[in-house]
Amino acid sequence: MTADDLLLLIERQTANYRELAELSSRQTSGAWDPDALLAHARAKAAVMGRVDAAERELAPVKDGWEGLLAALPEERRPEVSLRMRSMRDVLARVIELEEANQAGMERRMVEIKAELDRTARARIIQRTYGPKTSPENRFVDREQ
């Protein structure tokens, strides 16, 4: 694999990670609308398909990184190393944003559960102590 081939793969994967970071960043900004979350999930799935494809191409490179780097022309090594570090930095940002999203969703889930519990308790209290909807029985047995 030439340095140009490797740089192309790294740039493609970095672009995928940047797109994921952008999607994750928009989700973090507070979009709790179910339709928006579904759209984000679909967009992320599409990007993840591209990430997986690029990852399959990069796997041999990552496994033999030191050997491959040593095989490259010396003048290209710093550039390739820098781009690889840049890709790792973007990936670290994606992971950070996804963890923040996960924590936010978990907090939101707890808030919704508490709200549902309050609503359920209010209904029980209303049924128990509130006025009856009908002062008389709706159905009366009559002898004929």
Tab-separated table of N, CA and C in Angstrom:
chain	number	residue	atom	x	y	z
A	1	MET	N	0.852	-1.179	0.000
A	1	MET	CA	0.000	0.000	0.000
A	1	MET	C	0.892	1.235	0.000
A	2	THR	N	0.581	2.151	-0.883
A	2	THR	CA	1.375	3.376	-0.972
A	2	THR	C	0.913	4.374	0.086
A	3	ALA	N	1.738	5.374	0.308
A	3	ALA	CA	1.392	6.423	1.272
A	3	ALA	C	0.125	7.148	0.832
A	4	ASP	N	-0.023	7.362	-0.472
A	4	ASP	CA	-1.222	8.045	-0.977
A	4	ASP	C	-2.481	7.216	-0.739
A	5	ASP	N	-2.381	5.897	-0.950
A	5	ASP	CA	-3.522	5.010	-0.678
A	5	ASP	C	-3.903	5.067	0.795
A	6	LEU	N	-2.890	5.010	1.635
A	6	LEU	CA	-3.121	5.040	3.076
A	6	LEU	C	-3.743	6.369	3.505
A	7	LEU	N	-3.218	7.456	2.979
A	7	LEU	CA	-3.777	8.771	3.314
A	7	LEU	C	-5.223	8.889	2.858
A	8	LEU	N	-5.530	8.335	1.706
A	8	LEU	CA	-6.903	8.364	1.205
A	8	LEU	C	-7.838	7.607	2.152
A	9	LEU	N	-7.419	6.421	2.587
A	9	LEU	CA	-8.230	5.643	3.538
A	9	LEU	C	-8.423	6.395	4.851
A	10	ILE	N	-7.338	6.956	5.352
A	10	ILE	CA	-7.408	7.687	6.626
A	10	ILE	C	-8.319	8.902	6.490
A	11	GLU	N	-8.199	9.629	5.397
A	11	GLU	CA	-9.048	10.807	5.189
A	11	GLU	C	-10.520	10.423	5.064
A	12	ARG	N	-10.792	9.335	4.381
A	12	ARG	CA	-12.179	8.881	4.236
A	12	ARG	C	-12.768	8.531	5.607
A	13	GLN	N	-11.991	7.811	6.410
A	13	GLN	CA	-12.490	7.428	7.729
A	13	GLN	C	-12.624	8.657	8.633
A	14	THR	N	-11.683	9.578	8.542
A	14	THR	CA	-11.767	10.805	9.338
A	14	THR	C	-13.014	11.597	8.961
A	15	ALA	N	-13.334	11.662	7.678
A	15	ALA	CA	-14.552	12.356	7.233
A	15	ALA	C	-15.791	11.670	7.798
A	16	ASN	N	-15.789	10.342	7.813
A	16	ASN	CA	-16.916	9.609	8.410
A	16	ASN	C	-17.052	9.943	9.891
A	17	TYR	N	-15.934	9.951	10.603
A	17	TYR	CA	-15.964	10.267	12.036
A	17	TYR	C	-16.422	11.706	12.275
A	18	ARG	N	-15.999	12.622	11.414
A	18	ARG	CA	-16.448	14.015	11.563
A	18	ARG	C	-17.961	14.124	11.368
A	19	GLU	N	-18.470	13.374	10.404
A	19	GLU	CA	-19.919	13.383	10.179
A	19	GLU	C	-20.652	12.817	11.396
A	20	LEU	N	-20.108	11.744	11.972
A	20	LEU	CA	-20.704	11.197	13.199
A	20	LEU	C	-20.644	12.213	14.331
A	21	ALA	N	-19.524	12.915	14.447
A	21	ALA	CA	-19.387	13.927	15.494
A	21	ALA	C	-20.421	15.031	15.310
A	22	GLU	N	-20.640	15.443	14.072
A	22	GLU	CA	-21.647	16.474	13.793
A	22	GLU	C	-23.043	15.989	14.176
A	23	LEU	N	-23.375	14.766	13.800
A	23	LEU	CA	-24.683	14.206	14.156
A	23	LEU	C	-24.833	14.101	15.668
A	24	SER	N	-23.801	13.631	16.333
A	24	SER	CA	-23.848	13.487	17.787
A	24	SER	C	-23.947	14.840	18.469
A	25	SER	N	-23.265	15.825	17.914
A	25	SER	CA	-23.308	17.172	18.471
A	25	SER	C	-24.713	17.754	18.377
A	26	ARG	N	-25.375	17.546	17.251
A	26	ARG	CA	-26.751	18.040	17.102
A	26	ARG	C	-27.686	17.330	18.064
A	27	GLN	N	-27.463	16.049	18.289
A	27	GLN	CA	-28.313	15.299	19.218
A	27	GLN	C	-28.097	15.797	20.639
A	28	THR	N	-26.872	16.123	20.988
A	28	THR	CA	-26.551	16.601	22.325
A	28	THR	C	-27.234	17.929	22.611
A	29	SER	N	-27.492	18.707	21.574
A	29	SER	CA	-28.050	20.036	21.779
A	29	SER	C	-29.483	20.017	22.298
A	30	GLY	N	-30.041	18.845	22.563
A	30	GLY	CA	-31.316	18.791	23.248
A	30	GLY	C	-32.497	18.348	22.425
A	31	ALA	N	-32.294	17.768	21.282
A	31	ALA	CA	-33.409	17.301	20.464
A	31	ALA	C	-33.953	16.001	21.038
A	32	TRP	N	-35.023	16.114	21.829
A	32	TRP	CA	-35.621	14.917	22.434
A	32	TRP	C	-36.903	14.527	21.719
A	33	ASP	N	-37.165	15.171	20.607
A	33	ASP	CA	-38.329	14.841	19.803
A	33	ASP	C	-38.126	13.446	19.209
A	34	PRO	N	-39.098	12.545	19.384
A	34	PRO	CA	-38.927	11.174	18.873
A	34	PRO	C	-38.637	11.112	17.376
A	35	ASP	N	-39.275	11.970	16.589
A	35	ASP	CA	-39.019	11.970	15.146
A	35	ASP	C	-37.585	12.404	14.843
A	36	ALA	N	-37.109	13.410	15.585
A	36	ALA	CA	-35.729	13.868	15.390
A	36	ALA	C	-34.742	12.781	15.799
A	37	LEU	N	-35.035	12.098	16.900
A	37	LEU	CA	-34.155	11.008	17.334
A	37	LEU	C	-34.121	9.887	16.306
A	38	LEU	N	-35.270	9.586	15.716
A	38	LEU	CA	-35.322	8.540	14.693
A	38	LEU	C	-34.527	8.959	13.454
A	39	ALA	N	-34.657	10.210	13.062
A	39	ALA	CA	-33.889	10.709	11.914
A	39	ALA	C	-32.393	10.643	12.201
A	40	HIS	N	-31.999	11.010	13.437
A	40	HIS	CA	-30.588	10.912	13.825
A	40	HIS	C	-30.112	9.464	13.773
A	41	ALA	N	-30.935	8.556	14.266
A	41	ALA	CA	-30.552	7.139	14.272
A	41	ALA	C	-30.357	6.632	12.846
A	42	ARG	N	-31.235	7.036	11.948
A	42	ARG	CA	-31.100	6.616	10.543
A	42	ARG	C	-29.837	7.196	9.913
A	43	ALA	N	-29.594	8.472	10.171
A	43	ALA	CA	-28.399	9.112	9.613
A	43	ALA	C	-27.132	8.459	10.166
A	44	LYS	N	-27.141	8.174	11.462
A	44	LYS	CA	-25.978	7.515	12.066
A	44	LYS	C	-25.777	6.121	11.494
A	45	ALA	N	-26.858	5.410	11.261
A	45	ALA	CA	-26.745	4.059	10.695
A	45	ALA	C	-26.107	4.114	9.308
A	46	ALA	N	-26.482	5.109	8.520
A	46	ALA	CA	-25.896	5.247	7.183
A	46	ALA	C	-24.395	5.527	7.278
A	47	VAL	N	-24.026	6.431	8.181
A	47	VAL	CA	-22.606	6.752	8.349
A	47	VAL	C	-21.855	5.543	8.900
A	48	MET	N	-22.464	4.839	9.840
A	48	MET	CA	-21.799	3.666	10.417
A	48	MET	C	-21.561	2.586	9.365
A	49	GLY	N	-22.423	2.486	8.379
A	49	GLY	CA	-22.185	1.557	7.277
A	49	GLY	C	-20.899	1.909	6.539
A	50	ARG	N	-20.697	3.207	6.317
A	50	ARG	CA	-19.464	3.652	5.659
A	50	ARG	C	-18.251	3.472	6.570
A	51	VAL	N	-18.442	3.710	7.873
A	51	VAL	CA	-17.354	3.513	8.838
A	51	VAL	C	-16.913	2.054	8.834
A	52	ASP	N	-17.878	1.146	8.865
A	52	ASP	CA	-17.553	-0.284	8.867
A	52	ASP	C	-16.795	-0.690	7.608
A	53	ALA	N	-17.232	-0.184	6.460
A	53	ALA	CA	-16.554	-0.517	5.200
A	53	ALA	C	-15.111	-0.006	5.216
A	54	ALA	N	-14.923	1.228	5.650
A	54	ALA	CA	-13.568	1.789	5.710
A	54	ALA	C	-12.730	1.069	6.762
A	55	GLU	N	-13.374	0.670	7.853
A	55	GLU	CA	-12.653	-0.033	8.923
A	55	GLU	C	-12.120	-1.379	8.426
A	56	ARG	N	-12.892	-2.053	7.591
A	56	ARG	CA	-12.414	-3.321	7.025
A	56	ARG	C	-11.164	-3.094	6.176
A	57	GLU	N	-11.125	-1.986	5.467
A	57	GLU	CA	-9.942	-1.683	4.659
A	57	GLU	C	-8.759	-1.266	5.529
A	58	LEU	N	-9.052	-0.577	6.634
A	58	LEU	CA	-7.983	-0.090	7.507
A	58	LEU	C	-7.483	-1.135	8.502
A	59	ALA	N	-8.241	-2.197	8.726
A	59	ALA	CA	-7.866	-3.193	9.738
A	59	ALA	C	-6.448	-3.728	9.541
A	60	PRO	N	-6.068	-4.148	8.337
A	60	PRO	CA	-4.694	-4.642	8.179
A	60	PRO	C	-3.651	-3.559	8.475
A	61	VAL	N	-3.990	-2.328	8.154
A	61	VAL	CA	-3.075	-1.218	8.414
A	61	VAL	C	-2.895	-1.036	9.915
A	62	LYS	N	-3.996	-1.055	10.654
A	62	LYS	CA	-3.924	-0.858	12.099
A	62	LYS	C	-3.183	-1.996	12.781
A	63	ASP	N	-3.402	-3.212	12.278
A	63	ASP	CA	-2.728	-4.364	12.881
A	63	ASP	C	-1.213	-4.295	12.694
A	64	GLY	N	-0.774	-3.849	11.537
A	64	GLY	CA	0.660	-3.776	11.268
A	64	GLY	C	1.147	-2.353	11.113
A	65	TRP	N	0.624	-1.459	11.950
A	65	TRP	CA	0.887	-0.034	11.806
A	65	TRP	C	2.373	0.294	11.819
A	66	GLU	N	3.101	-0.212	12.803
A	66	GLU	CA	4.523	0.131	12.921
A	66	GLU	C	5.308	-0.345	11.700
A	67	GLY	N	5.017	-1.562	11.251
A	67	GLY	CA	5.718	-2.087	10.082
A	67	GLY	C	5.382	-1.313	8.822
A	68	LEU	N	4.116	-0.965	8.673
A	68	LEU	CA	3.693	-0.217	7.489
A	68	LEU	C	4.304	1.174	7.492
A	69	LEU	N	4.306	1.804	8.652
A	69	LEU	CA	4.884	3.142	8.755
A	69	LEU	C	6.374	3.102	8.419
A	70	ALA	N	7.059	2.079	8.886
A	70	ALA	CA	8.493	1.945	8.595
A	70	ALA	C	8.739	1.692	7.107
A	71	ALA	N	7.777	1.058	6.434
A	71	ALA	CA	7.936	0.751	5.009
A	71	ALA	C	7.668	1.961	4.114
A	72	LEU	N	7.031	2.975	4.656
A	72	LEU	CA	6.738	4.172	3.858
A	72	LEU	C	8.013	4.993	3.666
A	73	PRO	N	8.056	5.789	2.610
A	73	PRO	CA	9.204	6.690	2.449
A	73	PRO	C	9.296	7.634	3.653
A	74	GLU	N	10.502	7.883	4.090
A	74	GLU	CA	10.710	8.649	5.318
A	74	GLU	C	10.061	10.030	5.278
A	75	GLU	N	10.058	10.656	4.115
A	75	GLU	CA	9.479	12.004	4.031
A	75	GLU	C	7.955	12.002	4.169
A	76	ARG	N	7.297	10.853	3.983
A	76	ARG	CA	5.834	10.758	4.082
A	76	ARG	C	5.372	10.329	5.475
A	77	ARG	N	6.265	9.767	6.272
A	77	ARG	CA	5.877	9.231	7.588
A	77	ARG	C	5.243	10.272	8.509
A	78	PRO	N	5.830	11.457	8.641
A	78	PRO	CA	5.211	12.436	9.547
A	78	PRO	C	3.777	12.800	9.137
A	79	GLU	N	3.565	12.962	7.845
A	79	GLU	CA	2.226	13.314	7.358
A	79	GLU	C	1.223	12.200	7.659
A	80	VAL	N	1.613	10.957	7.396
A	80	VAL	CA	0.726	9.819	7.654
A	80	VAL	C	0.450	9.701	9.149
A	81	SER	N	1.483	9.841	9.975
A	81	SER	CA	1.302	9.760	11.432
A	81	SER	C	0.378	10.867	11.936
A	82	LEU	N	0.573	12.067	11.419
A	82	LEU	CA	-0.259	13.197	11.824
A	82	LEU	C	-1.720	12.960	11.462
A	83	ARG	N	-1.973	12.472	10.268
A	83	ARG	CA	-3.358	12.209	9.851
A	83	ARG	C	-3.979	11.086	10.672
A	84	MET	N	-3.186	10.083	11.005
A	84	MET	CA	-3.696	8.985	11.832
A	84	MET	C	-4.061	9.514	13.226
A	85	ARG	N	-3.204	10.370	13.789
A	85	ARG	CA	-3.513	10.970	15.092
A	85	ARG	C	-4.760	11.842	15.009
A	86	SER	N	-4.892	12.571	13.927
A	86	SER	CA	-6.073	13.410	13.727
A	86	SER	C	-7.335	12.553	13.689
A	87	MET	N	-7.257	11.418	12.988
A	87	MET	CA	-8.405	10.512	12.926
A	87	MET	C	-8.752	9.999	14.321
A	88	ARG	N	-7.741	9.644	15.099
A	88	ARG	CA	-7.983	9.160	16.466
A	88	ARG	C	-8.609	10.255	17.336
A	89	ASP	N	-8.165	11.501	17.150
A	89	ASP	CA	-8.730	12.612	17.923
A	89	ASP	C	-10.210	12.816	17.605
A	90	VAL	N	-10.552	12.745	16.324
A	90	VAL	CA	-11.956	12.902	15.925
A	90	VAL	C	-12.779	11.752	16.492
A	91	LEU	N	-12.241	10.545	16.446
A	91	LEU	CA	-12.944	9.392	17.012
A	91	LEU	C	-13.140	9.563	18.516
A	92	ALA	N	-12.134	10.073	19.209
A	92	ALA	CA	-12.267	10.316	20.652
A	92	ALA	C	-13.385	11.324	20.917
A	93	ARG	N	-13.505	12.331	20.065
A	93	ARG	CA	-14.583	13.327	20.205
A	93	ARG	C	-15.950	12.678	19.990
A	94	VAL	N	-16.045	11.785	18.999
A	94	VAL	CA	-17.305	11.070	18.747
A	94	VAL	C	-17.689	10.266	19.983
A	95	ILE	N	-16.737	9.565	20.553
A	95	ILE	CA	-17.006	8.747	21.740
A	95	ILE	C	-17.458	9.631	22.899
A	96	GLU	N	-16.794	10.756	23.082
A	96	GLU	CA	-17.167	11.696	24.146
A	96	GLU	C	-18.604	12.197	23.961
A	97	LEU	N	-18.956	12.580	22.747
A	97	LEU	CA	-20.309	13.067	22.464
A	97	LEU	C	-21.350	11.969	22.653
A	98	GLU	N	-21.036	10.760	22.211
A	98	GLU	CA	-21.977	9.645	22.363
A	98	GLU	C	-22.206	9.314	23.834
A	99	GLU	N	-21.151	9.381	24.638
A	99	GLU	CA	-21.316	9.143	26.074
A	99	GLU	C	-22.179	10.232	26.704
A	100	ALA	N	-21.990	11.477	26.269
A	100	ALA	CA	-22.826	12.575	26.769
A	100	ALA	C	-24.277	12.367	26.351
A	101	ASN	N	-24.499	11.931	25.110
A	101	ASN	CA	-25.859	11.647	24.645
A	101	ASN	C	-26.493	10.536	25.461
A	102	GLN	N	-25.734	9.489	25.718
A	102	GLN	CA	-26.244	8.360	26.503
A	102	GLN	C	-26.641	8.823	27.901
A	103	ALA	N	-25.772	9.603	28.535
A	103	ALA	CA	-26.078	10.112	29.873
A	103	ALA	C	-27.315	11.011	29.842
A	104	GLY	N	-27.426	11.848	28.823
A	104	GLY	CA	-28.592	12.721	28.692
A	104	GLY	C	-29.872	11.932	28.500
A	105	MET	N	-29.819	10.898	27.691
A	105	MET	CA	-31.008	10.064	27.473
A	105	MET	C	-31.392	9.324	28.750
A	106	GLU	N	-30.404	8.865	29.489
A	106	GLU	CA	-30.707	8.180	30.747
A	106	GLU	C	-31.352	9.141	31.743
A	107	ARG	N	-30.834	10.387	31.809
A	107	ARG	CA	-31.448	11.390	32.695
A	107	ARG	C	-32.879	11.680	32.258
A	108	ARG	N	-33.071	11.829	30.961
A	108	ARG	CA	-34.413	12.114	30.435
A	108	ARG	C	-35.367	10.969	30.736
A	109	MET	N	-34.877	9.740	30.636
A	109	MET	CA	-35.704	8.574	30.929
A	109	MET	C	-36.139	8.583	32.402
A	110	VAL	N	-35.229	8.941	33.299
A	110	VAL	CA	-35.568	9.024	34.721
A	110	VAL	C	-36.609	10.121	34.946
A	111	GLU	N	-36.445	11.264	34.280
A	111	GLU	CA	-37.413	12.357	34.414
A	111	GLU	C	-38.799	11.935	33.928
A	112	ILE	N	-38.849	11.269	32.793
A	112	ILE	CA	-40.134	10.821	32.241
A	112	ILE	C	-40.782	9.803	33.159
A	113	LYS	N	-39.991	8.883	33.700
A	113	LYS	CA	-40.535	7.884	34.618
A	113	LYS	C	-41.111	8.557	35.860
A	114	ALA	N	-40.404	9.536	36.406
A	114	ALA	CA	-40.902	10.251	37.580
A	114	ALA	C	-42.208	10.975	37.255
A	115	GLU	N	-42.278	11.575	36.085
A	115	GLU	CA	-43.499	12.267	35.672
A	115	GLU	C	-44.658	11.285	35.507
A	116	LEU	N	-44.400	10.145	34.914
A	116	LEU	CA	-45.441	9.120	34.767
A	116	LEU	C	-45.895	8.597	36.127
A	117	ASP	N	-44.952	8.414	37.036
A	117	ASP	CA	-45.311	7.964	38.386
A	117	ASP	C	-46.200	8.991	39.090
A	118	ARG	N	-45.853	10.278	38.961
A	118	ARG	CA	-46.682	11.329	39.578
A	118	ARG	C	-48.085	11.329	38.984
A	119	THR	N	-48.167	11.163	37.668
A	119	THR	CA	-49.467	11.133	36.997
A	119	THR	C	-50.288	9.944	37.471
A	120	ALA	N	-49.667	8.793	37.584
A	120	ALA	CA	-50.380	7.593	38.039
A	120	ALA	C	-50.864	7.771	39.473
A	121	ARG	N	-50.015	8.337	40.340
A	121	ARG	CA	-50.430	8.568	41.735
A	121	ARG	C	-51.582	9.563	41.803
A	122	ALA	N	-51.531	10.596	40.975
A	122	ALA	CA	-52.604	11.593	40.972
A	122	ALA	C	-53.925	10.958	40.554
A	123	ARG	N	-53.895	10.073	39.584
A	123	ARG	CA	-55.123	9.394	39.159
A	123	ARG	C	-55.666	8.502	40.265
A	124	ILE	N	-54.790	7.795	40.938
A	124	ILE	CA	-55.232	6.918	42.032
A	124	ILE	C	-55.853	7.750	43.143
A	125	ILE	N	-55.210	8.852	43.499
A	125	ILE	CA	-55.743	9.726	44.552
A	125	ILE	C	-57.082	10.300	44.125
A	126	GLN	N	-57.181	10.728	42.886
A	126	GLN	CA	-58.435	11.284	42.381
A	126	GLN	C	-59.550	10.249	42.455
A	127	ARG	N	-59.264	9.029	42.027
A	127	ARG	CA	-60.286	7.979	42.060
A	127	ARG	C	-60.674	7.621	43.491
A	128	THR	N	-59.709	7.654	44.387
A	128	THR	CA	-59.979	7.254	45.765
A	128	THR	C	-60.714	8.338	46.542
A	129	TYR	N	-60.247	9.569	46.452
A	129	TYR	CA	-60.776	10.627	47.307
A	129	TYR	C	-61.588	11.676	46.565
A	130	GLY	N	-61.547	11.666	45.260
A	130	GLY	CA	-62.246	12.683	44.493
A	130	GLY	C	-63.732	12.410	44.409
A	131	PRO	N	-64.465	13.365	43.850
A	131	PRO	CA	-65.912	13.167	43.706
A	131	PRO	C	-66.194	12.029	42.729
A	132	LYS	N	-67.263	11.357	42.994
A	132	LYS	CA	-67.670	10.272	42.100
A	132	LYS	C	-68.249	10.897	40.842
A	133	THR	N	-68.081	10.232	39.747
A	133	THR	CA	-68.567	10.795	38.488
A	133	THR	C	-70.080	10.752	38.395
A	134	SER	N	-70.687	9.818	39.078
A	134	SER	CA	-72.131	9.685	39.027
A	134	SER	C	-72.622	9.421	40.445
A	135	PRO	N	-73.526	10.264	40.956
A	135	PRO	CA	-73.985	10.060	42.331
A	135	PRO	C	-74.845	8.799	42.478
A	136	GLU	N	-75.430	8.341	41.427
A	136	GLU	CA	-76.279	7.153	41.498
A	136	GLU	C	-75.644	6.031	40.702
A	137	ASN	N	-76.075	4.852	41.007
A	137	ASN	CA	-75.610	3.720	40.218
A	137	ASN	C	-76.150	3.847	38.806
A	138	ARG	N	-75.357	3.476	37.878
A	138	ARG	CA	-75.794	3.555	36.487
A	138	ARG	C	-76.728	2.415	36.137
A	139	PHE	N	-76.525	1.285	36.755
A	139	PHE	CA	-77.349	0.123	36.455
A	139	PHE	C	-78.071	-0.301	37.732
A	140	VAL	N	-79.364	-0.413	37.641
A	140	VAL	CA	-80.175	-0.798	38.795
A	140	VAL	C	-80.945	-2.052	38.419
A	141	ASP	N	-80.894	-3.058	39.289
A	141	ASP	CA	-81.680	-4.270	39.053
A	141	ASP	C	-83.121	-3.990	39.455
A	142	ARG	N	-84.035	-4.356	38.622
A	142	ARG	CA	-85.455	-4.192	38.931
A	142	ARG	C	-86.123	-5.544	38.881
A	143	GLU	N	-87.020	-5.729	39.750
A	143	GLU	CA	-87.812	-6.960	39.703
A	143	GLU	C	-88.992	-6.705	38.799
A	144	GLN	N	-89.318	-7.695	38.048
A	144	GLN	CA	-90.445	-7.524	37.146
A	144	GLN	C	-91.629	-8.284	37.581
